[in-house]
Tab-separated table of N, CA and C and ligand atoms in Angstrom:
chain	number	residue	atom	x	y	z
A	3	UNK	N	62.169	75.258	116.640
A	3	UNK	CA	63.012	75.778	117.492
A	3	UNK	C	62.148	77.108	118.285
A	4	UNK	N	62.497	77.125	119.716
A	4	UNK	CA	61.771	78.358	120.660
A	4	UNK	C	62.388	79.558	120.117
A	5	UNK	N	61.416	80.499	120.164
A	5	UNK	CA	61.882	82.262	119.595
A	5	UNK	C	62.666	82.322	120.358
A	6	UNK	N	63.170	82.539	121.675
A	6	UNK	CA	64.203	82.976	122.718
A	6	UNK	C	65.256	82.067	122.377
A	7	UNK	N	65.384	81.186	121.979
A	7	UNK	CA	66.728	80.133	121.648
A	7	UNK	C	67.270	80.766	120.231
A	8	UNK	N	66.315	80.795	119.532
A	8	UNK	CA	66.547	81.058	118.239
A	8	UNK	C	67.577	82.431	118.405
A	9	UNK	N	66.975	83.431	118.805
A	9	UNK	CA	67.737	84.941	119.026
A	9	UNK	C	68.914	84.632	119.756
A	10	UNK	N	68.766	83.643	120.808
A	10	UNK	CA	70.336	83.569	121.754
A	10	UNK	C	71.526	83.026	120.822
A	11	UNK	N	70.737	81.769	119.900
A	11	UNK	CA	71.802	81.275	119.111
A	11	UNK	C	72.383	82.415	118.114
A	12	UNK	N	71.684	83.619	117.535
A	12	UNK	CA	72.555	84.164	116.779
A	12	UNK	C	73.067	85.594	117.253
A	13	UNK	N	72.917	85.833	118.796
A	13	UNK	CA	73.902	86.606	119.084
A	13	UNK	C	75.275	86.247	118.995
A	14	UNK	N	75.928	87.305	118.793
A	14	UNK	CA	77.241	86.900	118.568
A	14	UNK	C	78.464	87.421	119.994
A	15	UNK	N	79.187	86.241	120.277
A	15	UNK	CA	80.094	86.901	121.578
A	15	UNK	C	81.153	87.162	121.018
A	16	UNK	N	81.650	88.495	121.007
A	16	UNK	CA	83.113	88.580	120.753
A	16	UNK	C	83.989	88.660	122.026
A	17	UNK	N	85.050	88.221	122.022
A	17	UNK	CA	86.092	88.283	123.339
A	17	UNK	C	86.905	89.185	123.183
A	18	UNK	N	87.231	89.907	124.209
A	18	UNK	CA	88.535	90.486	124.334
A	18	UNK	C	87.797	92.092	123.655
A	19	UNK	N	86.580	92.647	123.492
A	19	UNK	CA	86.182	93.598	122.991
A	19	UNK	C	84.826	94.330	124.173
A	20	UNK	N	85.216	95.709	124.135
A	20	UNK	CA	85.906	96.879	123.887
A	20	UNK	C	87.703	96.387	124.529
A	21	UNK	N	87.707	95.524	125.314
A	21	UNK	CA	88.814	95.516	126.234
A	21	UNK	C	89.050	94.082	126.602
A	22	UNK	N	90.483	93.493	126.894
A	22	UNK	CA	90.813	92.529	127.022
A	22	UNK	C	90.395	91.936	128.338
A	23	UNK	N	89.572	90.531	127.980
A	23	UNK	CA	88.897	90.077	129.232
A	23	UNK	C	87.405	90.216	129.155
A	24	UNK	N	86.708	91.163	128.441
A	24	UNK	CA	85.416	91.502	128.250
A	24	UNK	C	85.038	90.927	127.006
A	25	UNK	N	83.947	90.013	127.351
A	25	UNK	CA	83.321	89.483	126.162
A	25	UNK	C	82.261	90.346	125.557
A	26	UNK	N	81.964	90.769	124.510
A	26	UNK	CA	80.721	91.631	124.048
A	26	UNK	C	79.627	90.962	123.211
A	27	UNK	N	78.327	91.057	123.759
A	27	UNK	CA	77.515	90.640	123.109
A	27	UNK	C	76.899	91.421	121.878
A	28	UNK	N	77.204	90.745	120.907
A	28	UNK	CA	76.765	91.897	119.678
A	28	UNK	C	75.593	90.964	119.053
A	29	UNK	N	74.606	92.082	119.000
A	29	UNK	CA	73.019	91.952	118.523
A	29	UNK	C	73.224	92.345	117.159
A	30	UNK	N	74.294	92.865	116.481
A	30	UNK	CA	73.835	92.953	114.675
A	30	UNK	C	73.868	91.868	114.113
A	31	UNK	N	74.344	90.578	114.609
A	31	UNK	CA	73.825	89.525	113.612
A	31	UNK	C	72.147	89.222	113.921
A	32	UNK	N	71.626	89.289	115.010
A	32	UNK	CA	70.441	89.492	115.128
A	32	UNK	C	69.327	90.310	114.417
A	33	UNK	N	69.909	91.580	114.135
A	33	UNK	CA	69.243	92.655	113.309
A	33	UNK	C	69.354	92.234	111.633
A	34	UNK	N	70.537	91.743	111.121
A	34	UNK	CA	70.669	91.278	110.144
A	34	UNK	C	70.018	90.057	109.491
A	35	UNK	N	69.883	89.156	110.253
A	35	UNK	CA	68.712	87.919	109.841
A	35	UNK	C	67.485	88.381	109.982
A	36	UNK	N	66.953	88.458	108.789
A	36	UNK	CA	65.383	88.874	108.702
A	36	UNK	C	64.279	88.184	110.129
A	37	UNK	N	64.678	86.768	110.057
A	37	UNK	CA	63.744	86.078	110.898
A	37	UNK	C	64.150	86.348	112.200
A	38	UNK	N	65.137	86.558	112.578
A	38	UNK	CA	65.798	86.893	113.937
A	38	UNK	C	65.159	88.209	114.532
A	39	UNK	N	65.383	89.315	113.363
A	39	UNK	CA	64.889	90.596	113.838
A	39	UNK	C	63.351	90.210	113.827
A	40	UNK	N	62.596	89.845	113.169
A	40	UNK	CA	61.175	89.577	113.660
A	40	UNK	C	60.653	89.354	114.512
A	41	UNK	N	61.117	87.978	114.472
A	41	UNK	CA	61.137	87.151	116.062
A	41	UNK	C	61.130	87.867	117.236
A	42	UNK	N	62.180	88.639	117.342
A	42	UNK	CA	62.637	89.335	118.358
A	42	UNK	C	61.659	90.569	118.577
A	43	UNK	N	61.408	91.377	117.419
A	43	UNK	CA	60.631	92.410	117.794
A	43	UNK	C	59.083	92.014	117.946
A	44	UNK	N	58.747	90.733	117.417
A	44	UNK	CA	57.191	89.845	117.783
A	44	UNK	C	57.264	89.682	119.086
A	45	UNK	N	58.288	89.203	119.768
A	45	UNK	CA	58.380	88.899	121.260
A	45	UNK	C	57.917	90.232	121.933
A	46	UNK	N	58.522	91.307	121.684
A	46	UNK	CA	58.351	92.482	122.296
A	46	UNK	C	56.658	92.793	122.191
A	47	UNK	N	56.445	92.757	120.965
A	47	UNK	CA	54.843	93.297	120.563
A	47	UNK	C	54.106	92.348	121.330
A	48	UNK	N	54.287	90.864	121.691
A	48	UNK	CA	53.288	90.073	121.940
A	48	UNK	C	53.400	90.550	123.456
A	49	UNK	N	54.387	90.673	123.933
A	49	UNK	CA	54.207	91.259	125.681
A	49	UNK	C	53.117	92.478	126.024
A	50	UNK	N	53.689	93.434	125.091
A	50	UNK	CA	53.183	94.847	125.224
A	50	UNK	C	51.771	95.294	124.488
A	51	UNK	N	51.543	94.542	123.528
A	51	UNK	CA	50.371	94.903	122.955
A	51	UNK	C	49.211	95.121	124.012
A	52	UNK	N	48.104	95.781	124.170
A	52	UNK	CA	47.224	95.812	124.885
A	52	UNK	C	47.420	96.338	126.343
A	53	UNK	N	48.560	96.815	126.640
A	53	UNK	CA	49.425	97.449	127.913
A	53	UNK	C	49.024	99.260	127.906
A	54	UNK	N	48.059	99.504	127.190
A	54	UNK	CA	47.709	100.921	127.176
A	54	UNK	C	49.081	101.796	127.609
A	55	UNK	N	50.080	101.431	126.540
A	55	UNK	CA	51.426	102.478	126.799
A	55	UNK	C	51.044	103.606	125.722
A	56	UNK	N	51.941	104.449	126.145
A	56	UNK	CA	51.601	105.964	125.443
A	56	UNK	C	52.994	105.918	124.726
A	57	UNK	N	54.323	105.758	125.150
A	57	UNK	CA	55.600	105.878	124.325
A	57	UNK	C	56.399	104.800	124.569
A	58	UNK	N	57.427	104.818	123.910
A	58	UNK	CA	58.407	103.892	123.860
A	58	UNK	C	59.610	104.904	123.970
A	59	UNK	N	60.494	104.940	124.988
A	59	UNK	CA	61.767	105.513	125.117
A	59	UNK	C	62.682	104.516	125.122
A	60	UNK	N	63.694	104.684	124.211
A	60	UNK	CA	64.902	103.900	123.754
A	60	UNK	C	66.353	104.427	123.992
A	61	UNK	N	66.877	103.943	124.448
A	61	UNK	CA	68.473	104.347	124.727
A	61	UNK	C	69.430	104.368	123.940
A	62	UNK	N	70.201	105.224	123.660
A	62	UNK	CA	71.137	105.481	122.843
A	62	UNK	C	72.005	104.192	122.716
A	63	UNK	N	72.710	103.823	121.730
A	63	UNK	CA	71.982	103.592	120.388
A	63	UNK	C	71.087	102.622	120.086
A	64	UNK	N	71.477	101.461	120.192
A	64	UNK	CA	70.893	100.080	120.150
A	64	UNK	C	69.420	99.938	120.272
A	65	UNK	N	68.969	100.789	121.401
A	65	UNK	CA	67.775	101.060	122.042
A	65	UNK	C	67.095	101.712	121.060
A	66	UNK	N	67.373	102.490	120.234
A	66	UNK	CA	66.961	103.457	119.281
A	66	UNK	C	66.197	102.116	118.203
A	67	UNK	N	66.959	101.324	117.542
A	67	UNK	CA	66.559	100.463	116.593
A	67	UNK	C	65.626	99.560	117.296
A	68	UNK	N	65.487	98.758	118.239
A	68	UNK	CA	64.384	97.968	119.015
A	68	UNK	C	63.194	98.844	119.190
A	69	UNK	N	63.762	99.979	119.904
A	69	UNK	CA	62.508	100.900	120.364
A	69	UNK	C	61.865	101.588	119.467
A	70	UNK	N	62.645	101.998	118.399
A	70	UNK	CA	61.363	102.685	117.416
A	70	UNK	C	60.745	101.545	116.663
A	71	UNK	N	61.095	100.545	116.134
A	71	UNK	CA	60.413	99.453	115.636
A	71	UNK	C	59.166	98.859	116.196
A	72	UNK	N	59.465	98.577	117.596
A	72	UNK	CA	58.247	98.226	118.628
A	72	UNK	C	57.657	99.091	118.648
A	73	UNK	N	57.771	100.662	118.924
A	73	UNK	CA	56.840	101.671	118.902
A	73	UNK	C	56.089	101.647	117.549
A	74	UNK	N	56.597	101.545	116.723
A	74	UNK	CA	56.028	101.910	115.369
A	74	UNK	C	54.606	100.772	115.303
A	75	UNK	N	55.065	99.740	115.545
A	75	UNK	CA	54.351	98.202	115.567
A	75	UNK	C	53.160	98.599	116.535
A	76	UNK	N	53.538	98.901	117.664
A	76	UNK	CA	52.447	99.257	118.508
A	76	UNK	C	51.439	100.551	118.603
A	77	UNK	N	51.969	101.333	117.482
A	77	UNK	CA	50.941	102.420	117.452
A	77	UNK	C	51.513	103.374	118.485
A	78	UNK	N	52.683	103.716	118.930
A	78	UNK	CA	53.030	104.523	120.044
A	78	UNK	C	54.058	105.491	119.319
A	79	UNK	N	54.407	106.500	120.217
A	79	UNK	CA	55.142	107.378	119.927
A	79	UNK	C	56.838	106.916	120.580
A	80	UNK	N	57.812	107.517	119.969
A	80	UNK	CA	59.151	106.945	120.183
A	80	UNK	C	59.871	108.283	120.740
A	81	UNK	N	60.333	108.349	121.851
A	81	UNK	CA	61.439	109.117	122.082
A	81	UNK	C	62.836	108.783	122.902
A	82	UNK	N	63.647	109.526	122.397
A	82	UNK	CA	65.184	109.128	122.529
A	82	UNK	C	65.837	109.585	123.964
A	83	UNK	N	66.548	108.194	124.321
A	83	UNK	CA	67.147	108.762	125.611
A	83	UNK	C	68.684	108.875	125.146
A	84	UNK	N	69.412	110.045	125.058
A	84	UNK	CA	70.579	110.349	124.472
A	84	UNK	C	71.932	110.526	125.353
A	85	UNK	N	72.834	109.926	124.765
A	85	UNK	CA	73.798	110.307	125.572
A	85	UNK	C	74.300	111.980	125.417
A	86	UNK	N	75.152	112.476	126.527
A	86	UNK	CA	75.074	113.932	126.963
A	86	UNK	C	75.531	114.696	125.347
A	87	UNK	N	74.939	115.775	125.286
A	87	UNK	CA	75.082	116.635	124.218
A	87	UNK	C	75.095	116.538	123.074
A	88	UNK	N	73.965	115.700	122.558
A	88	UNK	CA	73.476	115.327	121.386
A	88	UNK	C	71.873	116.132	120.767
A	89	UNK	N	71.529	116.284	122.251
A	89	UNK	CA	70.262	116.847	121.875
A	89	UNK	C	69.872	118.394	121.788
A	90	UNK	N	69.111	118.766	120.687
A	90	UNK	CA	69.122	120.227	120.141
A	90	UNK	C	68.440	121.105	121.352
A	91	UNK	N	67.468	120.745	121.690
A	91	UNK	CA	66.308	121.293	122.462
A	91	UNK	C	66.783	121.711	123.896
A	92	UNK	N	66.201	122.368	124.872
A	92	UNK	CA	65.973	121.864	126.393
A	92	UNK	C	66.100	120.453	126.798
A	93	UNK	N	66.986	120.104	127.851
A	93	UNK	CA	67.198	118.876	128.184
A	93	UNK	C	67.185	118.976	129.745
A	94	UNK	N	66.625	117.559	130.300
A	94	UNK	CA	67.364	117.225	131.527
A	94	UNK	C	68.411	116.166	131.663
A	95	UNK	N	69.353	115.978	132.390
A	95	UNK	CA	70.260	114.882	132.254
A	95	UNK	C	70.048	114.354	133.874
A	96	UNK	N	70.998	113.138	133.795
A	96	UNK	CA	70.900	112.180	134.895
A	96	UNK	C	72.342	111.636	134.504
A	97	UNK	N	73.086	111.678	135.904
A	97	UNK	CA	74.580	110.865	135.737
A	97	UNK	C	74.479	109.496	136.148
A	98	UNK	N	75.478	108.944	135.593
A	98	UNK	CA	75.534	107.493	136.412
A	98	UNK	C	76.934	107.210	136.389
A	99	UNK	N	77.389	106.209	137.252
A	99	UNK	CA	78.523	106.138	137.418
A	99	UNK	C	79.390	104.860	136.288
A	100	UNK	N	80.274	105.166	135.840
A	100	UNK	CA	80.963	103.921	134.878
A	100	UNK	C	82.044	103.318	136.044
A	101	UNK	N	82.644	102.300	135.539
A	101	UNK	CA	84.085	101.472	135.932
A	101	UNK	C	85.143	102.644	135.979
A	102	UNK	N	85.262	103.490	135.269
A	102	UNK	CA	86.375	104.569	135.315
A	102	UNK	C	85.052	105.985	135.307
A	103	UNK	N	85.063	106.966	136.112
A	103	UNK	CA	84.322	108.174	135.640
A	103	UNK	C	82.909	108.131	135.742
A	104	UNK	N	82.075	109.159	135.163
A	104	UNK	CA	80.823	109.083	135.310
A	104	UNK	C	80.634	109.549	133.716
A	105	UNK	N	79.073	109.167	133.644
A	105	UNK	CA	78.368	109.185	131.980
A	105	UNK	C	77.056	109.912	132.554
A	106	UNK	N	76.350	110.595	131.488
A	106	UNK	CA	74.925	110.992	131.442
A	106	UNK	C	74.087	110.914	130.611
A	107	UNK	N	72.745	110.550	130.717
A	107	UNK	CA	72.142	110.328	129.846
A	107	UNK	C	70.914	111.571	129.761
A	108	UNK	N	70.577	111.774	128.407
A	108	UNK	CA	69.751	113.143	128.274
A	108	UNK	C	68.216	112.988	127.681
A	109	UNK	N	67.513	113.970	128.152
A	109	UNK	CA	65.931	113.553	127.495
A	109	UNK	C	65.816	115.457	127.073
A	110	UNK	N	65.060	115.361	125.957
A	110	UNK	CA	64.345	116.438	125.940
A	110	UNK	C	62.955	116.759	126.805
A	111	UNK	N	62.937	118.065	127.491
A	111	UNK	CA	62.026	118.545	128.747
A	111	UNK	C	60.801	117.991	128.173
A	112	UNK	N	60.811	118.289	127.216
A	112	UNK	CA	59.057	117.963	126.679
A	112	UNK	C	58.874	116.752	125.739
A	113	UNK	N	59.658	115.709	126.309
A	113	UNK	CA	59.842	114.392	125.356
A	113	UNK	C	58.533	113.661	126.069
A	114	UNK	N	58.218	113.940	127.599
A	114	UNK	CA	57.086	112.942	128.245
A	114	UNK	C	56.182	113.926	129.047
A	115	UNK	N	54.725	113.789	128.786
A	115	UNK	CA	54.097	114.217	129.529
A	115	UNK	C	53.852	113.848	130.933
A	116	UNK	N	53.630	114.341	132.042
A	116	UNK	CA	53.253	113.626	133.162
A	116	UNK	C	51.971	112.602	133.143
A	117	UNK	N	52.208	111.506	133.698
A	117	UNK	CA	51.452	110.683	133.618
A	117	UNK	C	51.344	109.815	132.348
A	118	UNK	N	52.149	109.785	131.508
A	118	UNK	CA	52.207	108.911	130.494
A	118	UNK	C	52.926	107.630	130.701
A	119	UNK	N	52.313	106.498	130.014
A	119	UNK	CA	52.536	105.422	130.605
A	119	UNK	C	53.915	104.936	129.421
A	120	UNK	N	55.054	104.787	130.082
A	120	UNK	CA	56.374	104.869	129.063
A	120	UNK	C	57.214	103.415	129.349
A	121	UNK	N	57.449	102.503	128.071
A	121	UNK	CA	58.312	101.365	128.023
A	121	UNK	C	59.586	101.744	127.772
A	122	UNK	N	60.224	101.695	128.891
A	122	UNK	CA	61.648	101.959	128.400
A	122	UNK	C	62.683	100.837	127.942
A	123	UNK	N	63.568	100.987	126.804
A	123	UNK	CA	64.225	99.971	126.333
A	123	UNK	C	65.440	100.273	125.719
A	124	UNK	N	66.531	99.272	125.983
A	124	UNK	CA	67.548	99.130	125.597
A	124	UNK	C	67.983	97.623	125.199
A	125	UNK	N	69.434	97.218	124.541
A	125	UNK	CA	69.806	96.290	124.219
A	125	UNK	C	70.215	95.301	125.307
A	126	UNK	N	70.700	95.906	126.090
A	126	UNK	CA	71.362	94.787	127.123
A	126	UNK	C	71.607	95.474	128.496
A	127	UNK	N	71.243	94.857	129.603
A	127	UNK	CA	71.537	95.027	130.912
A	127	UNK	C	72.659	94.304	131.634
A	128	UNK	N	73.677	95.281	131.815
A	128	UNK	CA	74.742	94.812	132.566
A	128	UNK	C	74.892	95.183	133.911
A	129	UNK	N	75.358	96.194	134.522
A	129	UNK	CA	75.661	96.639	135.605
A	129	UNK	C	74.133	97.404	135.996
A	130	UNK	N	73.121	97.948	135.166
A	130	UNK	CA	72.274	98.152	135.068
A	130	UNK	C	71.885	99.823	135.329
A	131	UNK	N	73.358	100.638	135.251
A	131	UNK	CA	73.229	101.976	135.680
A	131	UNK	C	72.603	102.858	134.554
A	132	UNK	N	72.960	102.196	133.444
A	132	UNK	CA	72.466	103.167	132.308
A	132	UNK	C	70.321	102.901	132.146
A	133	UNK	N	70.181	102.115	132.320
A	133	UNK	CA	68.699	101.729	132.743
A	133	UNK	C	68.108	102.541	133.784
A	134	UNK	N	68.792	102.677	134.994
A	134	UNK	CA	68.273	103.065	136.293
A	134	UNK	C	68.309	104.515	136.159
A	135	UNK	N	69.592	105.117	135.327
A	135	UNK	CA	69.498	106.391	135.144
A	135	UNK	C	68.762	107.124	134.112
A	136	UNK	N	68.675	106.215	133.137
A	136	UNK	CA	67.134	106.584	132.053
A	136	UNK	C	65.879	106.432	132.796
A	137	UNK	N	65.735	105.833	133.585
A	137	UNK	CA	64.230	105.672	134.267
A	137	UNK	C	64.155	106.963	135.576
A	138	UNK	N	64.982	107.392	135.963
A	138	UNK	CA	65.023	108.374	136.748
A	138	UNK	C	64.842	109.814	136.095
A	139	UNK	N	65.384	109.623	135.084
A	139	UNK	CA	64.760	110.853	133.724
A	139	UNK	C	63.552	110.936	133.724
A	140	UNK	N	62.949	109.596	133.261
A	140	UNK	CA	61.763	109.677	132.860
A	140	UNK	C	60.584	109.954	134.039
A	141	UNK	N	61.154	109.445	135.258
A	141	UNK	CA	60.376	109.681	136.441
A	141	UNK	C	60.451	111.318	136.672
A	142	UNK	N	61.599	111.630	136.631
A	142	UNK	CA	61.486	113.277	137.073
A	142	UNK	C	60.435	114.055	136.156
A	143	UNK	N	60.502	113.401	134.541
A	143	UNK	CA	59.453	114.130	133.636
A	143	UNK	C	57.938	113.835	134.120
A	144	UNK	N	57.951	112.861	134.901
A	144	UNK	CA	56.584	112.475	135.218
A	144	UNK	C	55.822	111.382	134.706
A	145	UNK	N	56.948	110.683	133.786
A	145	UNK	CA	56.349	109.519	133.502
A	145	UNK	C	56.189	108.444	134.534
A	146	UNK	N	54.989	107.328	134.145
A	146	UNK	CA	54.875	106.271	134.545
A	146	UNK	C	55.829	105.293	133.712
A	147	UNK	N	56.891	104.550	134.210
A	147	UNK	CA	57.424	103.761	133.646
A	147	UNK	C	57.123	102.226	133.805
A	148	UNK	N	56.356	101.955	132.861
A	148	UNK	CA	55.586	100.568	132.862
A	148	UNK	C	56.600	99.589	133.219
A	149	UNK	N	57.672	99.531	132.455
A	149	UNK	CA	58.662	98.185	132.586
A	149	UNK	C	60.349	98.867	131.708
A	150	UNK	N	61.243	98.119	132.321
A	150	UNK	CA	62.370	98.431	131.721
A	150	UNK	C	62.826	96.849	131.037
A	151	UNK	N	63.072	97.140	129.602
A	151	UNK	CA	62.913	95.779	128.833
A	151	UNK	C	64.488	95.850	128.095
A	152	UNK	N	65.110	94.897	127.903
A	152	UNK	CA	65.998	94.473	127.211
A	152	UNK	C	66.018	93.490	126.404
A	153	UNK	N	66.781	93.462	125.595
A	153	UNK	CA	67.067	91.957	124.821
A	153	UNK	C	67.796	90.910	125.513
A	154	UNK	N	68.939	91.486	126.129
A	154	UNK	CA	69.626	90.426	126.713
A	154	UNK	C	70.062	90.847	128.590
A	155	UNK	N	70.105	90.090	129.333
A	155	UNK	CA	70.275	90.239	130.601
A	155	UNK	C	71.716	89.561	131.013
A	156	UNK	N	72.584	90.271	131.626
A	156	UNK	CA	73.828	89.677	132.133
A	156	UNK	C	73.583	89.546	133.577
A	157	UNK	N	73.078	88.560	134.173
A	157	UNK	CA	72.651	88.501	135.808
A	157	UNK	C	73.951	88.394	136.680
A	158	UNK	N	75.069	88.003	136.095
A	158	UNK	CA	76.224	87.888	137.198
A	158	UNK	C	76.525	89.214	137.591
A	159	UNK	N	76.201	90.266	136.410
A	159	UNK	CA	76.740	91.780	137.048
A	159	UNK	C	75.413	92.366	137.760
A	160	UNK	N	74.434	91.737	138.143
A	160	UNK	CA	73.529	92.363	139.054
A	160	UNK	C	72.713	93.638	138.639
A	161	UNK	N	72.786	94.008	137.226
A	161	UNK	CA	71.842	95.028	137.086
A	161	UNK	C	70.694	94.961	136.828
A	162	UNK	N	70.137	93.577	136.600
A	162	UNK	CA	68.573	93.428	136.630
A	162	UNK	C	67.834	93.366	137.935
A	163	UNK	N	68.750	92.989	138.967
A	163	UNK	CA	68.387	92.900	140.382
A	163	UNK	C	68.153	94.507	140.642
A	164	UNK	N	69.436	95.082	140.141
A	164	UNK	CA	69.262	96.576	140.858
A	164	UNK	C	68.215	97.185	140.204
A	165	UNK	N	67.935	97.010	139.055
A	165	UNK	CA	66.775	97.742	138.439
A	165	UNK	C	65.288	97.252	139.294
A	166	UNK	N	65.090	95.926	139.625
A	166	UNK	CA	63.982	95.276	140.146
A	166	UNK	C	64.070	95.963	141.103
A	167	UNK	N	65.118	95.961	142.332
A	167	UNK	CA	65.296	96.755	143.326
A	167	UNK	C	64.674	97.900	143.582
A	168	UNK	N	64.758	98.823	142.484
A	168	UNK	CA	64.457	100.255	142.805
A	168	UNK	C	62.974	100.518	142.277
A	169	UNK	N	62.659	98.819	142.091
A	169	UNK	CA	60.699	99.430	142.317
A	169	UNK	C	60.296	99.300	140.732
A	170	UNK	N	61.268	98.919	139.909
A	170	UNK	CA	60.650	98.804	138.152
A	170	UNK	C	60.705	97.350	138.031
A	171	UNK	N	59.626	97.201	137.389
A	171	UNK	CA	59.627	95.878	136.640
A	171	UNK	C	60.432	95.625	135.321
A	172	UNK	N	61.231	94.417	135.420
A	172	UNK	CA	62.476	94.296	134.279
A	172	UNK	C	61.810	93.051	133.370
A	173	UNK	N	61.900	93.066	131.867
A	173	UNK	CA	61.910	91.919	131.035
A	173	UNK	C	62.833	92.101	130.469
A	174	UNK	N	63.482	90.756	130.263
A	174	UNK	CA	64.666	90.158	129.196
A	174	UNK	C	64.087	89.140	128.121
A	175	UNK	N	64.561	89.571	126.885
A	175	UNK	CA	64.416	88.050	126.422
A	175	UNK	C	65.185	86.997	126.388
A	176	UNK	N	66.283	87.438	126.704
A	176	UNK	CA	67.577	86.219	127.022
A	176	UNK	C	68.435	86.551	127.996
A	177	UNK	N	69.397	85.251	128.589
A	177	UNK	CA	70.604	86.085	129.536
A	177	UNK	C	71.675	84.884	129.167
B	225	5GP	P1	74.968	99.020	131.909
B	225	5GP	O1	74.729	100.398	132.136
B	225	5GP	O2	73.897	97.797	132.390
B	225	5GP	O3	76.370	98.506	132.922
B	225	5GP	O4	75.472	98.314	130.668
B	225	5GP	C1	74.333	98.563	129.559
B	225	5GP	C2	74.418	99.668	128.679
B	225	5GP	O5	76.220	99.084	128.030
B	225	5GP	C3	73.660	99.509	127.459
B	225	5GP	O6	73.710	100.791	126.863
B	225	5GP	C4	75.041	98.655	126.161
B	225	5GP	O7	74.058	98.914	125.093
B	225	5GP	C5	75.875	98.628	126.522
B	225	5GP	N1	76.721	97.092	126.776
B	225	5GP	C6	76.921	97.007	127.900
B	225	5GP	N2	78.171	95.712	127.499
B	225	5GP	C7	77.342	95.368	126.080
B	225	5GP	C8	77.505	94.200	125.278
B	225	5GP	O8	78.279	93.181	125.732
B	225	5GP	N3	76.571	94.175	124.514
B	225	5GP	C9	75.877	95.014	123.879
B	225	5GP	N4	75.252	94.580	123.114
B	225	5GP	N5	75.859	96.317	124.436
B	225	5GP	C10	76.576	96.292	125.737
């Protein structure tokens, strides 16, 4: 079986969560199953080894899980892109809009040095708002965002297109 298909079939669709009418793509079974966890990380390793990256930036919270393992495998550092109010040192923030209201992501001001080549990673792209805000944050810190990656794309929500239209390269394992 094809590795992408293997992962796709293990992702669990949870109807009506977090609210009626929404189907949540749950990646916890992919992490729980040792074979799909390894295949998932290996797909990212295969894509990014030799890309002369400096850092992996993972988005709170599922982006931490895949991002930190990937960074370790590629011998890179890991930096967190966190939800508002979680980081203890000096921070920069970027806001993005949700269906109702706003949210923001934060990074430590010293988490990236200008010119560093950074891979940005999260578990899923829906509207793209989260990854776009994270990319703006990294760019404000002077990073060269080499690619924005995720496990799952929901193309019907237009997020991967929006991220691509902003000038960023996008990679997702499956949709
Ligand atoms: P966006 O900003 O692209 O609209 O939403 C993506 C963010 O929301 C990601 O951080 C992702 O973790 C979370 N998210 C939204 N919908 C889902 C879903 O169905 N499954 C998972 N695993 N995460 C989701």
